[in-house]
Rosetta silent file (secondary structure, phi, psi, omega in degrees, C-alpha in Angstrom):
SEQUENCE: MERYFKRKEPSSSNTDEESLRRNNPNIERPRSTFSTPITVDDMNNLPWDPSERPRILKYNPNQRDKIRRRYWIRGPCQPHGHTFPQTMIGNRARRFVLTWFDKYSNWLEYSVKADKAFCLCCYLFRDDVNNRGGNEAFVTQGFNSWNKTERFNEHIGDINSFHNIALKKFLLNGALPFRGHDESESSFFRGHYLELMKLIASQNELFGDFTLKNAPGNDMLVAPSIQKAMCQSYEKEVLKIIFDEIGDGVFSLLVDESSDVSKKEKMAIVLRYVDRYGFVKESFVGLVHVTDTSSSSLKSAIDKFFS
SCORE:     score description
SCORE:     0.000 S_00000001
   1 L     0.000  -34.255 -178.266  -21.168  -67.589   -5.795 S_00000001
   2 L   -71.310  -14.170  174.714  -18.639  -68.026   -2.962 S_00000001
   3 L   -68.516  -19.414  177.790  -17.847  -71.536   -4.293 S_00000001
   4 L  -108.432  -32.526 -176.724  -16.067  -69.779   -7.181 S_00000001
   5 L  -123.000  124.792  176.822  -14.997  -66.468   -5.761 S_00000001
   6 L   -91.423  139.728  178.783  -13.493  -65.935   -2.276 S_00000001
   7 L   -70.256  136.873 -179.489  -13.915  -62.556   -0.530 S_00000001
   8 L   -80.083  123.984 -179.313  -10.823  -60.542   -0.467 S_00000001
   9 L   -71.590  145.825  179.623   -9.579  -59.793    2.979 S_00000001
  10 L   -60.647  147.431 -175.959   -8.806  -56.110    3.713 S_00000001
  11 L   -67.913  138.717  178.419   -5.101  -55.257    3.250 S_00000001
  12 H   -62.333  -37.451 -177.012   -3.111  -55.301    6.391 S_00000001
  13 H   -66.480  -40.083 -178.181   -1.257  -52.172    5.410 S_00000001
  14 H   -71.879  -37.575  176.000   -4.452  -50.129    5.049 S_00000001
  15 H   -64.732  -37.766  178.025   -5.748  -51.457    8.319 S_00000001
  16 H   -68.356  -35.056 -179.418   -2.573  -50.673   10.141 S_00000001
  17 H   -66.248  -42.325  176.148   -2.643  -47.135    8.557 S_00000001
  18 H   -63.586  -42.211  177.907   -6.229  -46.509    9.725 S_00000001
  19 H   -67.858  -31.828  178.447   -5.389  -47.793   13.121 S_00000001
  20 H   -70.840  -39.207  179.107   -2.354  -45.551   13.329 S_00000001
  21 H   -62.143  -40.239 -178.719   -4.483  -42.557   12.346 S_00000001
  22 H   -61.852  -46.024 -170.972   -7.115  -43.418   14.936 S_00000001
  23 H   -80.859  -14.727  176.574   -4.550  -43.665   17.674 S_00000001
  24 L  -131.734   86.856 -176.580   -2.612  -40.507   16.555 S_00000001
  25 L   -64.766  -17.263  179.181   -5.135  -37.877   15.614 S_00000001
  26 L   -73.275  -15.086  179.563   -2.283  -35.270   14.958 S_00000001
  27 L   -68.700  126.151 -178.499   -1.299  -37.153   11.743 S_00000001
  28 L   -67.548  131.100  172.458   -2.522  -35.082    8.808 S_00000001
  29 L   -79.754  149.081  176.935   -4.943  -36.781    6.496 S_00000001
  30 L   -65.687  142.536 -178.792   -4.516  -36.285    2.761 S_00000001
  31 L   -71.331  137.833 -179.987   -6.533  -33.469    1.498 S_00000001
  32 L   -95.378  161.186 -175.525   -9.519  -34.659   -0.590 S_00000001
  33 L   -82.020  136.051  175.704  -10.601  -33.214   -3.840 S_00000001
  34 L   -70.262   89.404 -174.491  -13.591  -30.855   -3.885 S_00000001
  35 L   -78.657  -14.324 -177.463  -15.905  -32.975   -6.109 S_00000001
  36 L  -125.446  150.686  177.711  -18.916  -30.682   -5.413 S_00000001
  37 L   -57.995  147.803  176.508  -18.955  -26.834   -5.520 S_00000001
  38 L   -80.325  152.556 -171.836  -18.044  -24.998   -2.392 S_00000001
  39 L   -77.723  174.022  179.267  -20.756  -22.931   -0.713 S_00000001
  40 H   -63.924  -44.755  177.230  -21.014  -19.056   -0.703 S_00000001
  41 H   -68.490  -29.828  172.754  -19.588  -18.948    2.854 S_00000001
  42 H   -67.586  -36.340  173.094  -16.705  -21.029    1.927 S_00000001
  43 H   -53.025  -45.210 -175.896  -16.146  -18.681   -1.049 S_00000001
  44 H   -74.115  -18.080 -174.831  -16.134  -15.762    1.351 S_00000001
  45 L  -125.860   44.765  179.601  -13.715  -17.420    3.749 S_00000001
  46 L   -67.641  147.184 -179.681  -10.988  -18.940    1.470 S_00000001
  47 L   -53.815  131.851 -179.992   -7.829  -19.629    3.391 S_00000001
  48 L   -88.835  -42.054 -178.869   -5.641  -16.552    3.812 S_00000001
  49 L   -66.568  131.943  179.122   -2.439  -18.191    5.071 S_00000001
  50 H   -64.517  -29.202  176.961   -0.681  -19.655    2.052 S_00000001
  51 H   -71.008  -14.546  179.097    0.321  -22.815    3.822 S_00000001
  52 H   -93.399   -3.063 -171.500   -3.398  -23.642    4.448 S_00000001
  53 L   -87.383  138.516  166.767   -4.486  -23.358    0.890 S_00000001
  54 L   -76.127  159.647  176.712   -5.288  -26.485   -1.145 S_00000001
  55 L   -56.272  154.397  173.705   -4.072  -26.619   -4.689 S_00000001
  56 H   -61.568  -33.372  179.293   -6.313  -24.884   -7.290 S_00000001
  57 H   -68.317  -15.349  177.482   -6.829  -28.202   -8.946 S_00000001
  58 H   -75.628  -19.739  179.600   -8.553  -29.421   -5.780 S_00000001
  59 L   -76.804  162.657  178.590  -11.454  -26.976   -6.343 S_00000001
  60 L   -65.971  132.944 -173.919  -14.410  -27.761   -8.434 S_00000001
  61 H   -49.595  -39.843 -178.480  -13.555  -26.902  -12.143 S_00000001
  62 H   -70.600   -9.337  179.152  -16.531  -24.577  -12.478 S_00000001
  63 H  -113.226   -8.076 -175.144  -15.334  -22.435   -9.550 S_00000001
  64 H   -59.883  -38.198 -178.429  -11.674  -22.215  -10.110 S_00000001
  65 H   -71.853  -40.759 -179.492  -11.726  -18.964  -12.171 S_00000001
  66 H   -62.063  -40.542  176.256  -14.015  -17.428   -9.513 S_00000001
  67 H   -70.481  -39.723  172.623  -11.660  -18.383   -6.807 S_00000001
  68 H   -51.611  -46.697  178.549   -8.686  -17.113   -8.693 S_00000001
  69 H   -59.455  -42.460 -179.753  -10.453  -13.734   -9.017 S_00000001
  70 H   -58.283  -46.816 -179.523  -11.104  -13.630   -5.277 S_00000001
  71 H   -64.312  -37.677 -173.975   -7.461  -14.170   -4.479 S_00000001
  72 H   -66.814  -40.406  179.526   -6.457  -11.759   -7.136 S_00000001
  73 H   -70.757  -35.401  176.925   -8.619   -8.976   -5.794 S_00000001
  74 H   -66.103  -41.641 -177.342   -7.498   -9.769   -2.120 S_00000001
  75 L    86.226  175.837 -174.883   -3.841   -9.655   -3.206 S_00000001
  76 L   -61.782  147.639  175.479   -0.772  -11.374   -1.695 S_00000001
  77 L   -74.464  102.288 -178.050   -0.821  -12.325    1.992 S_00000001
  78 L  -130.533   82.615  176.952    1.739   -9.707    3.432 S_00000001
  79 L   -68.836   93.490  179.644    1.517   -9.310    7.229 S_00000001
  80 L   -73.843  -20.985 -175.546    3.499   -6.167    7.596 S_00000001
  81 L   -96.685   11.129 -179.048    2.880   -5.813   11.336 S_00000001
  82 L   -83.297  141.659  171.598    4.048   -9.409   12.106 S_00000001
  83 L   -92.829  110.101 -173.412    7.335   -9.971   14.055 S_00000001
  84 L   -74.808  128.791 -177.999    9.180  -12.462   11.925 S_00000001
  85 L   -74.593  153.732  177.795   10.873  -15.116   14.029 S_00000001
  86 L   -96.909  145.631 -177.061   14.575  -15.829   13.685 S_00000001
  87 E  -127.711  132.104  176.494   16.006  -19.270   12.653 S_00000001
  88 E   -76.631  117.512  178.240   19.564  -20.424   13.079 S_00000001
  89 E  -122.248  110.434 -172.759   20.959  -21.204    9.666 S_00000001
  90 L    71.754 -124.321 -176.529   24.599  -22.222    9.914 S_00000001
  91 L  -109.040   12.578 -179.378   26.174  -20.086   12.662 S_00000001
  92 E  -129.607  152.830  173.874   23.837  -16.945   12.211 S_00000001
  93 E   -86.839  124.150 -176.440   20.292  -16.154   13.021 S_00000001
  94 E  -121.232  156.396  173.969   18.203  -15.440    9.896 S_00000001
  95 L  -157.507  171.642  175.130   14.558  -14.303    9.280 S_00000001
  96 L   -64.896  136.776 -172.727   12.242  -12.947    6.782 S_00000001
  97 L  -106.630  128.627 -170.932   13.033   -9.304    5.895 S_00000001
  98 L   -64.571  -34.676 -178.902    9.957   -6.924    5.740 S_00000001
  99 L   -59.778  -16.093 -179.241   11.493   -4.923    2.784 S_00000001
 100 H   -69.438  -25.922  175.786   11.103   -7.919    0.595 S_00000001
 101 H   -63.945  -37.117  176.099    7.371   -7.098    0.376 S_00000001
 102 H   -68.891  -38.469 -176.355    8.283   -3.763   -1.293 S_00000001
 103 H   -66.643  -42.443 -176.378   10.737   -5.418   -3.680 S_00000001
 104 L  -122.515   53.815 -167.381    8.406   -8.186   -4.721 S_00000001
 105 L   -70.221  -29.589 -174.214    5.061   -6.490   -3.861 S_00000001
 106 L   -93.619   11.416  176.282    2.822   -8.082   -6.542 S_00000001
 107 L  -148.856  -27.789 -177.499    3.554  -11.738   -5.844 S_00000001
 108 E   -71.745  134.455 -176.534    5.477  -12.492   -2.626 S_00000001
 109 E  -127.126  155.531  173.460    3.483  -13.954    0.302 S_00000001
 110 E  -128.074  133.708  178.390    4.417  -14.911    3.890 S_00000001
 111 E   -99.634  115.726  177.357    2.885  -17.607    5.877 S_00000001
 112 L   -64.052  -39.717 -177.980    2.705  -16.713    9.649 S_00000001
 113 L   -65.418  -43.758 -176.809    1.904  -20.386   10.400 S_00000001
 114 L  -101.146   -7.735 -173.129    4.720  -21.953    8.539 S_00000001
 115 L    50.946   48.947 -176.751    7.235  -19.147    8.562 S_00000001
 116 E  -137.329  161.158  175.756    7.802  -19.651    4.860 S_00000001
 117 E  -106.870  143.328 -177.126    7.473  -17.509    1.659 S_00000001
 118 E  -133.312  172.772 -176.930    5.157  -18.329   -1.226 S_00000001
 119 E  -122.845  118.691 -173.166    4.260  -16.908   -4.631 S_00000001
 120 H   -72.247  -42.127 -178.882    0.629  -15.969   -5.145 S_00000001
 121 H   -63.639  -39.771 -177.876    0.606  -15.774   -9.015 S_00000001
 122 H   -73.664  -28.920  172.001    2.301  -19.155   -9.346 S_00000001
 123 H   -64.285  -39.985 -176.961   -0.239  -20.650   -6.856 S_00000001
 124 H   -70.325  -37.586 -169.202   -3.009  -19.358   -8.975 S_00000001
 125 H  -127.481    4.846  177.695   -1.776  -20.304  -12.497 S_00000001
 126 L  -115.297   24.764 -179.179    0.946  -22.873  -12.252 S_00000001
 127 L   -65.494  -14.998 -174.935   -1.158  -25.750  -10.938 S_00000001
 128 L  -112.225   14.567  176.283   -0.625  -27.833  -13.918 S_00000001
 129 L  -106.272  134.280  178.091    3.204  -27.394  -14.136 S_00000001
 130 L   -67.779  166.209 -179.240    5.603  -29.927  -12.715 S_00000001
 131 L   -70.845  119.574 -175.153    8.309  -29.136  -10.236 S_00000001
 132 L  -139.054  128.071  172.299   11.106  -27.553  -12.404 S_00000001
 133 L    66.150   18.992  176.888   14.046  -25.431  -11.232 S_00000001
 134 L    87.133   -5.841 -174.445   13.012  -25.218   -7.631 S_00000001
 135 H   -62.119  -30.134 -176.189    9.874  -23.128   -8.487 S_00000001
 136 H   -60.478  -28.331 -178.751    7.621  -25.596   -6.736 S_00000001
 137 H   -59.813  -26.043 -177.881    9.018  -24.406   -3.336 S_00000001
 138 H   -86.396  -12.386 -174.102    7.203  -21.107   -3.792 S_00000001
 139 L  -101.751  -55.590 -177.022    3.874  -22.902   -4.640 S_00000001
 140 L  -117.388  -40.470 -171.044    3.347  -25.773   -2.123 S_00000001
 141 L   -82.531  -37.171 -176.098    6.406  -26.467   -0.054 S_00000001
 142 L    87.723  149.904 -177.520    7.282  -22.880    0.843 S_00000001
 143 E  -116.039  127.959 -177.943   10.724  -21.157    0.908 S_00000001
 144 L  -137.514   13.906  175.826   12.583  -20.436    4.162 S_00000001
 145 L   -83.909   82.475 -176.330   16.323  -20.362    3.227 S_00000001
 146 L   -67.740  -11.977 -179.702   16.583  -16.732    4.316 S_00000001
 147 L   -87.817   -2.977 -179.236   20.291  -16.743    3.776 S_00000001
 148 L  -116.665   66.441 -172.253   19.801  -17.421   -0.029 S_00000001
 149 L   -73.282   -9.591  177.553   18.031  -14.294   -1.188 S_00000001
 150 H   -71.850  -12.004  178.183   19.214  -14.876   -4.749 S_00000001
 151 H   -67.194  -23.895 -178.294   16.525  -17.569   -4.900 S_00000001
 152 H   -69.430  -47.657 -179.281   13.837  -14.840   -5.232 S_00000001
 153 H   -74.847  -31.650  168.828   15.375  -13.615   -8.564 S_00000001
 154 H   -63.403  -33.794  175.895   15.936  -17.227   -9.645 S_00000001
 155 H   -63.679  -38.972  179.420   12.360  -17.948   -9.030 S_00000001
 156 H   -62.712  -48.143  176.056   11.423  -14.936  -11.239 S_00000001
 157 L    70.991 -163.700  177.528   13.686  -16.092  -13.951 S_00000001
 158 L   -83.755 -170.721 -172.284   13.788  -14.724  -17.530 S_00000001
 159 L   -67.996  -27.850 -178.456   10.927  -13.330  -19.517 S_00000001
 160 L  -106.851   23.488  176.973    9.611  -16.655  -20.518 S_00000001
 161 L   -71.299  165.602  177.234    9.905  -18.452  -17.125 S_00000001
 162 H   -58.407  -38.836  178.764    7.040  -20.165  -15.462 S_00000001
 163 H   -65.275  -44.830 -179.050    6.745  -17.370  -12.905 S_00000001
 164 H   -68.102  -37.626  176.795    6.563  -14.648  -15.523 S_00000001
 165 H   -60.446  -43.402  175.719    4.037  -16.531  -17.625 S_00000001
 166 H   -61.334  -43.723  179.667    1.916  -16.958  -14.456 S_00000001
 167 H   -60.620  -37.375  177.459    2.434  -13.331  -13.659 S_00000001
 168 H   -64.353  -46.503  175.621    1.113  -12.151  -16.944 S_00000001
 169 H   -56.868  -41.710 -175.095   -1.963  -14.217  -16.537 S_00000001
 170 H   -63.448  -36.550 -169.180   -2.325  -12.834  -12.927 S_00000001
 171 H   -97.804  -11.085  177.027   -2.083   -9.219  -14.056 S_00000001
 172 L   -65.059  147.173  178.930   -4.171   -9.417  -17.217 S_00000001
 173 L   -61.470  -42.797  177.805   -7.671   -7.932  -17.032 S_00000001
 174 L   -90.553  -45.697 -175.808   -9.357  -11.129  -18.178 S_00000001
 175 L    59.039   19.423 -173.253   -6.612  -13.682  -17.533 S_00000001
 176 L  -137.999  153.121  178.147   -8.817  -16.179  -19.356 S_00000001
 177 L   -72.078  165.689 -177.440   -8.987  -17.509  -22.914 S_00000001
 178 L   -62.133  -50.013  178.915  -11.524  -16.250  -25.481 S_00000001
 179 E   -92.587  137.876  179.439  -13.430  -19.657  -25.393 S_00000001
 180 L   -74.662  144.334  177.412  -14.272  -21.091  -22.028 S_00000001
 181 L   -65.295  -35.679  179.135  -12.935  -24.480  -20.926 S_00000001
 182 L  -121.306  106.308 -179.304  -16.478  -25.308  -19.660 S_00000001
 183 L   -97.947    9.771  179.084  -19.338  -23.666  -21.784 S_00000001
 184 L   -66.402  160.378 -178.855  -22.099  -25.554  -20.085 S_00000001
 185 L   -58.711  -31.962 -172.830  -25.015  -23.723  -18.418 S_00000001
 186 L   -82.395   -8.686 -172.815  -23.780  -24.568  -14.969 S_00000001
 187 L   -67.634  139.853 -178.438  -20.364  -23.182  -15.594 S_00000001
 188 L   -82.354  -21.649  174.246  -19.509  -19.973  -13.620 S_00000001
 189 L  -135.566  111.635 -177.666  -17.354  -18.704  -16.591 S_00000001
 190 L   -97.660   11.101 -178.457  -18.311  -19.825  -20.065 S_00000001
 191 E   102.636  154.639 -179.166  -15.646  -17.813  -21.911 S_00000001
 192 H   -56.750  -38.438 -179.152  -15.508  -14.217  -23.004 S_00000001
 193 H   -60.439  -56.417 -173.865  -17.647  -14.783  -26.122 S_00000001
 194 H   -70.763  -37.905 -178.130  -20.576  -16.396  -24.357 S_00000001
 195 H   -65.949  -38.936  177.200  -20.382  -14.182  -21.256 S_00000001
 196 H   -68.601  -39.358  171.492  -20.403  -11.069  -23.433 S_00000001
 197 H   -61.226  -40.496  179.917  -23.405  -12.402  -25.408 S_00000001
 198 H   -65.489  -41.735  174.959  -25.176  -13.066  -22.116 S_00000001
 199 H   -55.251  -53.356 -174.854  -24.394   -9.483  -20.896 S_00000001
 200 H   -66.694  -35.113  177.227  -25.714   -7.881  -23.964 S_00000001
 201 H   -68.548  -28.307  176.576  -28.826  -10.103  -23.949 S_00000001
 202 H   -77.685  -20.351 -175.116  -29.541   -9.068  -20.377 S_00000001
 203 H  -109.310   -6.543 -178.798  -29.309   -5.402  -21.203 S_00000001
 204 L  -131.949  101.225 -175.146  -31.029   -5.396  -24.650 S_00000001
 205 H   -67.695  -34.288 -178.743  -34.432   -7.098  -24.734 S_00000001
 206 H   -65.071  -35.154 -179.806  -34.591   -7.024  -28.537 S_00000001
 207 H   -82.942  -35.962 -179.066  -31.354   -8.822  -28.729 S_00000001
 208 H   -69.711  -25.663 -179.542  -31.959  -11.161  -25.784 S_00000001
 209 L   -68.032  -15.852 -173.317  -35.317  -12.462  -27.209 S_00000001
 210 L  -127.857   21.983 -176.757  -33.507  -14.117  -30.118 S_00000001
 211 L  -131.801  166.721  179.882  -30.119  -15.196  -28.718 S_00000001
 212 H    51.577 -127.370 -177.440  -28.646  -18.047  -26.612 S_00000001
 213 H   -66.751  -17.002  179.429  -31.343  -20.231  -24.933 S_00000001
 214 H   -89.192   -2.240  178.443  -34.190  -18.161  -26.533 S_00000001
 215 L   -96.151  156.638  175.232  -32.892  -18.958  -30.001 S_00000001
 216 L   -57.702  151.231 -170.977  -33.606  -22.235  -31.932 S_00000001
 217 L   -62.611  -28.190  179.441  -31.120  -24.975  -31.196 S_00000001
 218 L   -95.605   11.354 -174.192  -29.464  -24.752  -34.744 S_00000001
 219 L  -143.527   43.371 -177.480  -29.301  -20.922  -34.590 S_00000001
 220 L   -97.554   -6.701  179.316  -27.658  -19.979  -31.280 S_00000001
 221 L    57.642   39.092  179.573  -24.373  -18.691  -32.899 S_00000001
 222 L  -117.027    1.494 -174.299  -22.210  -20.439  -30.318 S_00000001
 223 L   -72.111  151.032 -179.684  -20.348  -23.044  -32.486 S_00000001
 224 H   -51.879  -47.545 -175.413  -16.456  -22.666  -32.476 S_00000001
 225 H   -66.240  -33.302  174.899  -16.460  -21.934  -36.265 S_00000001
 226 H   -67.720  -40.216  177.565  -18.998  -19.168  -35.790 S_00000001
 227 H   -62.778  -43.289  178.520  -17.030  -17.590  -32.944 S_00000001
 228 H   -65.277  -38.469 -174.151  -13.831  -17.590  -35.187 S_00000001
 229 H   -67.960  -36.199  179.615  -15.783  -16.128  -38.106 S_00000001
 230 H   -72.042  -32.828  177.968  -17.019  -13.306  -35.875 S_00000001
 231 H   -63.517  -45.616 -179.793  -13.469  -12.638  -34.606 S_00000001
 232 H   -62.110  -40.650  172.804  -12.363  -12.333  -38.196 S_00000001
 233 H   -59.851  -41.487  177.501  -15.193   -9.909  -38.918 S_00000001
 234 H   -61.157  -43.338  175.188  -14.194   -7.768  -35.940 S_00000001
 235 H   -53.854  -47.200 -177.627  -10.717   -7.798  -37.280 S_00000001
 236 H   -69.428  -31.746  173.890  -11.620   -6.495  -40.639 S_00000001
 237 H   -63.490  -44.241 -179.625  -13.792   -3.731  -38.995 S_00000001
 238 H   -64.771  -52.202 -178.324  -10.854   -2.596  -36.770 S_00000001
 239 H   -59.538  -33.626 -177.662   -8.473   -2.561  -39.689 S_00000001
 240 H   -69.153  -38.111  176.753  -10.865   -0.570  -41.839 S_00000001
 241 H   -64.391  -45.697 -179.755  -11.120    2.146  -39.187 S_00000001
 242 H   -62.459  -42.239  179.720   -7.344    2.286  -38.809 S_00000001
 243 H   -70.669  -28.208  179.093   -6.867    2.547  -42.615 S_00000001
 244 H   -72.795  -34.145  174.880   -9.591    5.174  -42.910 S_00000001
 245 H   -62.237  -41.858  176.734   -7.665    7.182  -40.180 S_00000001
 246 H   -65.108  -50.596 -178.097   -4.464    6.943  -42.171 S_00000001
 247 L    64.872 -135.266 -177.234   -6.104    7.850  -45.433 S_00000001
 248 L   -97.299    5.340  176.877   -3.498    9.014  -47.901 S_00000001
 249 L   -66.864  175.531 -179.982   -1.123   10.154  -45.076 S_00000001
 250 L   -94.763  158.165 -179.565    2.165    8.641  -44.265 S_00000001
 251 E  -150.909  160.091  173.655    2.723    6.058  -41.530 S_00000001
 252 E  -111.682  151.941 -174.371    5.620    4.127  -40.155 S_00000001
 253 E  -108.768  120.697  177.926    5.849    0.374  -39.681 S_00000001
 254 E  -102.136  126.979  177.462    6.982   -1.167  -36.316 S_00000001
 255 E  -133.240  133.432  179.940    7.816   -4.902  -36.537 S_00000001
 256 E  -138.125  146.760 -179.331    9.005   -7.221  -33.727 S_00000001
 257 E  -117.803  148.528  174.580    9.407  -10.932  -33.609 S_00000001
 258 E  -161.326  165.458  178.934    8.907  -13.414  -30.754 S_00000001
 259 E  -108.221  153.941 -179.434    8.014  -17.008  -30.369 S_00000001
 260 L   -89.555 -170.797 -175.328    4.847  -18.421  -28.880 S_00000001
 261 L   -70.231  -14.822  179.519    4.550  -21.319  -26.326 S_00000001
 262 L   -90.772    9.020 -178.577    4.884  -23.758  -29.192 S_00000001
 263 L    63.630   22.808  174.694    8.217  -22.195  -30.140 S_00000001
 264 L   -85.596  137.743 -177.607    6.852  -20.973  -33.403 S_00000001
 265 E   -81.836  134.052 -174.749    8.223  -17.684  -34.638 S_00000001
 266 E  -124.022  150.219  173.027    5.639  -14.892  -34.849 S_00000001
 267 E  -122.995  124.459 -176.167    5.922  -11.291  -36.174 S_00000001
 268 E   -94.929  135.763 -176.696    3.861   -8.580  -34.607 S_00000001
 269 E  -121.686  121.715 -179.995    3.043   -5.616  -36.954 S_00000001
 270 E  -122.451  133.659  179.072    2.222   -2.117  -35.589 S_00000001
 271 E  -101.172  138.473 -178.720    1.312    0.951  -37.549 S_00000001
 272 E  -124.050  124.784 -172.689    2.417    4.362  -36.214 S_00000001
 273 E  -156.613  168.522  175.282    0.737    7.395  -37.714 S_00000001
 274 E  -106.096  123.740 -175.210   -0.849   10.788  -36.878 S_00000001
 275 L   -79.029 -174.564 -173.224   -4.634   10.888  -36.995 S_00000001
 276 L   -69.371  -13.990 -176.727   -6.777   13.732  -38.164 S_00000001
 277 L   -99.887    1.912  177.595   -6.738   15.415  -34.697 S_00000001
 278 L    86.181   10.140  177.225   -2.935   15.519  -34.675 S_00000001
 279 L   -91.147  142.112  179.439   -2.468   12.677  -32.141 S_00000001
 280 E   -86.427  130.790 -175.832    0.277   10.136  -32.639 S_00000001
 281 E  -126.258  140.555  173.948   -1.221    6.613  -32.572 S_00000001
 282 E  -123.525  113.609 -172.815    0.410    3.160  -32.537 S_00000001
 283 E  -115.105  125.504  171.612   -2.185    0.477  -33.641 S_00000001
 284 E   -76.586  128.014 -172.463   -1.534   -3.164  -33.519 S_00000001
 285 E  -120.936   -9.634 -179.941   -2.807   -4.662  -36.919 S_00000001
 286 E   172.109  157.481  177.484   -1.681   -8.270  -37.024 S_00000001
 287 E  -123.481  115.276 -170.528    0.367  -11.302  -35.903 S_00000001
 288 E  -118.856  141.779  176.573    1.948  -13.254  -38.768 S_00000001
 289 E   -82.424  133.440  172.347    3.710  -16.690  -38.634 S_00000001
 290 L  -123.797  155.134 -174.845    7.160  -16.593  -40.227 S_00000001
 291 L   -84.076  -34.633  176.703    9.437  -19.456  -41.036 S_00000001
 292 L  -151.957  173.811 -176.062   12.597  -17.503  -39.893 S_00000001
 293 L  -105.310   27.794  174.115   13.619  -14.076  -38.866 S_00000001
 294 L   -70.612  161.447 -178.717   15.854  -13.144  -41.801 S_00000001
 295 H   -64.580  -33.739  178.580   15.176   -9.900  -43.476 S_00000001
 296 H   -68.845  -33.682 -175.191   13.928  -11.427  -46.700 S_00000001
 297 H   -79.792  -38.547  175.507   11.407  -13.596  -44.895 S_00000001
 298 H   -58.658  -46.197  179.537   10.216  -10.638  -42.770 S_00000001
 299 H   -63.782  -42.082  177.401    9.769   -8.564  -45.944 S_00000001
 300 H   -58.755  -39.742 -179.179    7.946  -11.312  -47.706 S_00000001
 301 H   -68.038  -40.835 -179.409    5.593  -11.761  -44.792 S_00000001
 302 H   -64.627  -45.366  176.497    4.881   -8.002  -44.655 S_00000001
 303 H   -61.313  -39.517  176.852    4.122   -7.832  -48.411 S_00000001
 304 H   -68.187  -29.879  179.098    1.871  -10.766  -48.109 S_00000001
 305 H   -71.506  -45.305 -172.902    0.027   -9.272  -45.141 S_00000001
 306 H   -76.714  -17.251 -177.560   -0.641   -5.952  -46.732 S_00000001
 307 L   -78.971    0.000    0.000   -1.638   -7.459  -50.129 S_00000001
């Protein structure tokens, strides 16, 4: 075989790099990807200092949601008792100000090791967003321009900024889609639908004996089309209850428009009415796609929805 193919010599650059690392142990090696799930001990000892955390994408896909919940329950790293060091910026000594924790309490973090500020919710939910508008500084690089406090508000941005989108996911109770990204048996979170099915099956023997893995392969009720059909059934039942509460009484219509992530215009419809017990209720009844936000288009969409 060697008559036709010659062995390829190792690259000199790679050899020099390995040699350099052996002779200089202080040089940081690139962080490797967690190809296998981390252990229970590792899960209980996730890095607390923001500068020591690997990116969320480095973790095993089946454990990312569980790791996010651990950090969410733990909250931002805010060492209130720390003496923040001063750094000369220009001709003045600057440092991190403790009151910033009160002003940005739900996301601002401080790294004692790196003397830099980070954003917890962006770390958890912006791992697939590229560096835009300097926001990456609060995710991986850290922020330490203490003389430019306006950067905190710039990082927050407007209502549709990357930070606010991540913050909404961070603060939502589930913070996860209805259907799971990984619905396999080994997944730690298979989606709200399957997790709810599994919970009900574990608490109701009559239901559990005929669902999921105890059901025939063609009758497990887990196909995407079946999940959507059940969602539509729940929707009709909820609307029926709302309409029964209104009965022949009067109600007011609240309509608001907004665009989704695909920039399509949506109209949210809410009914405001007084129930039989005298309580004022505002019930969300639907989200309708509209071609534009003119009064005629909104009226046409409302008529179509109630018909």
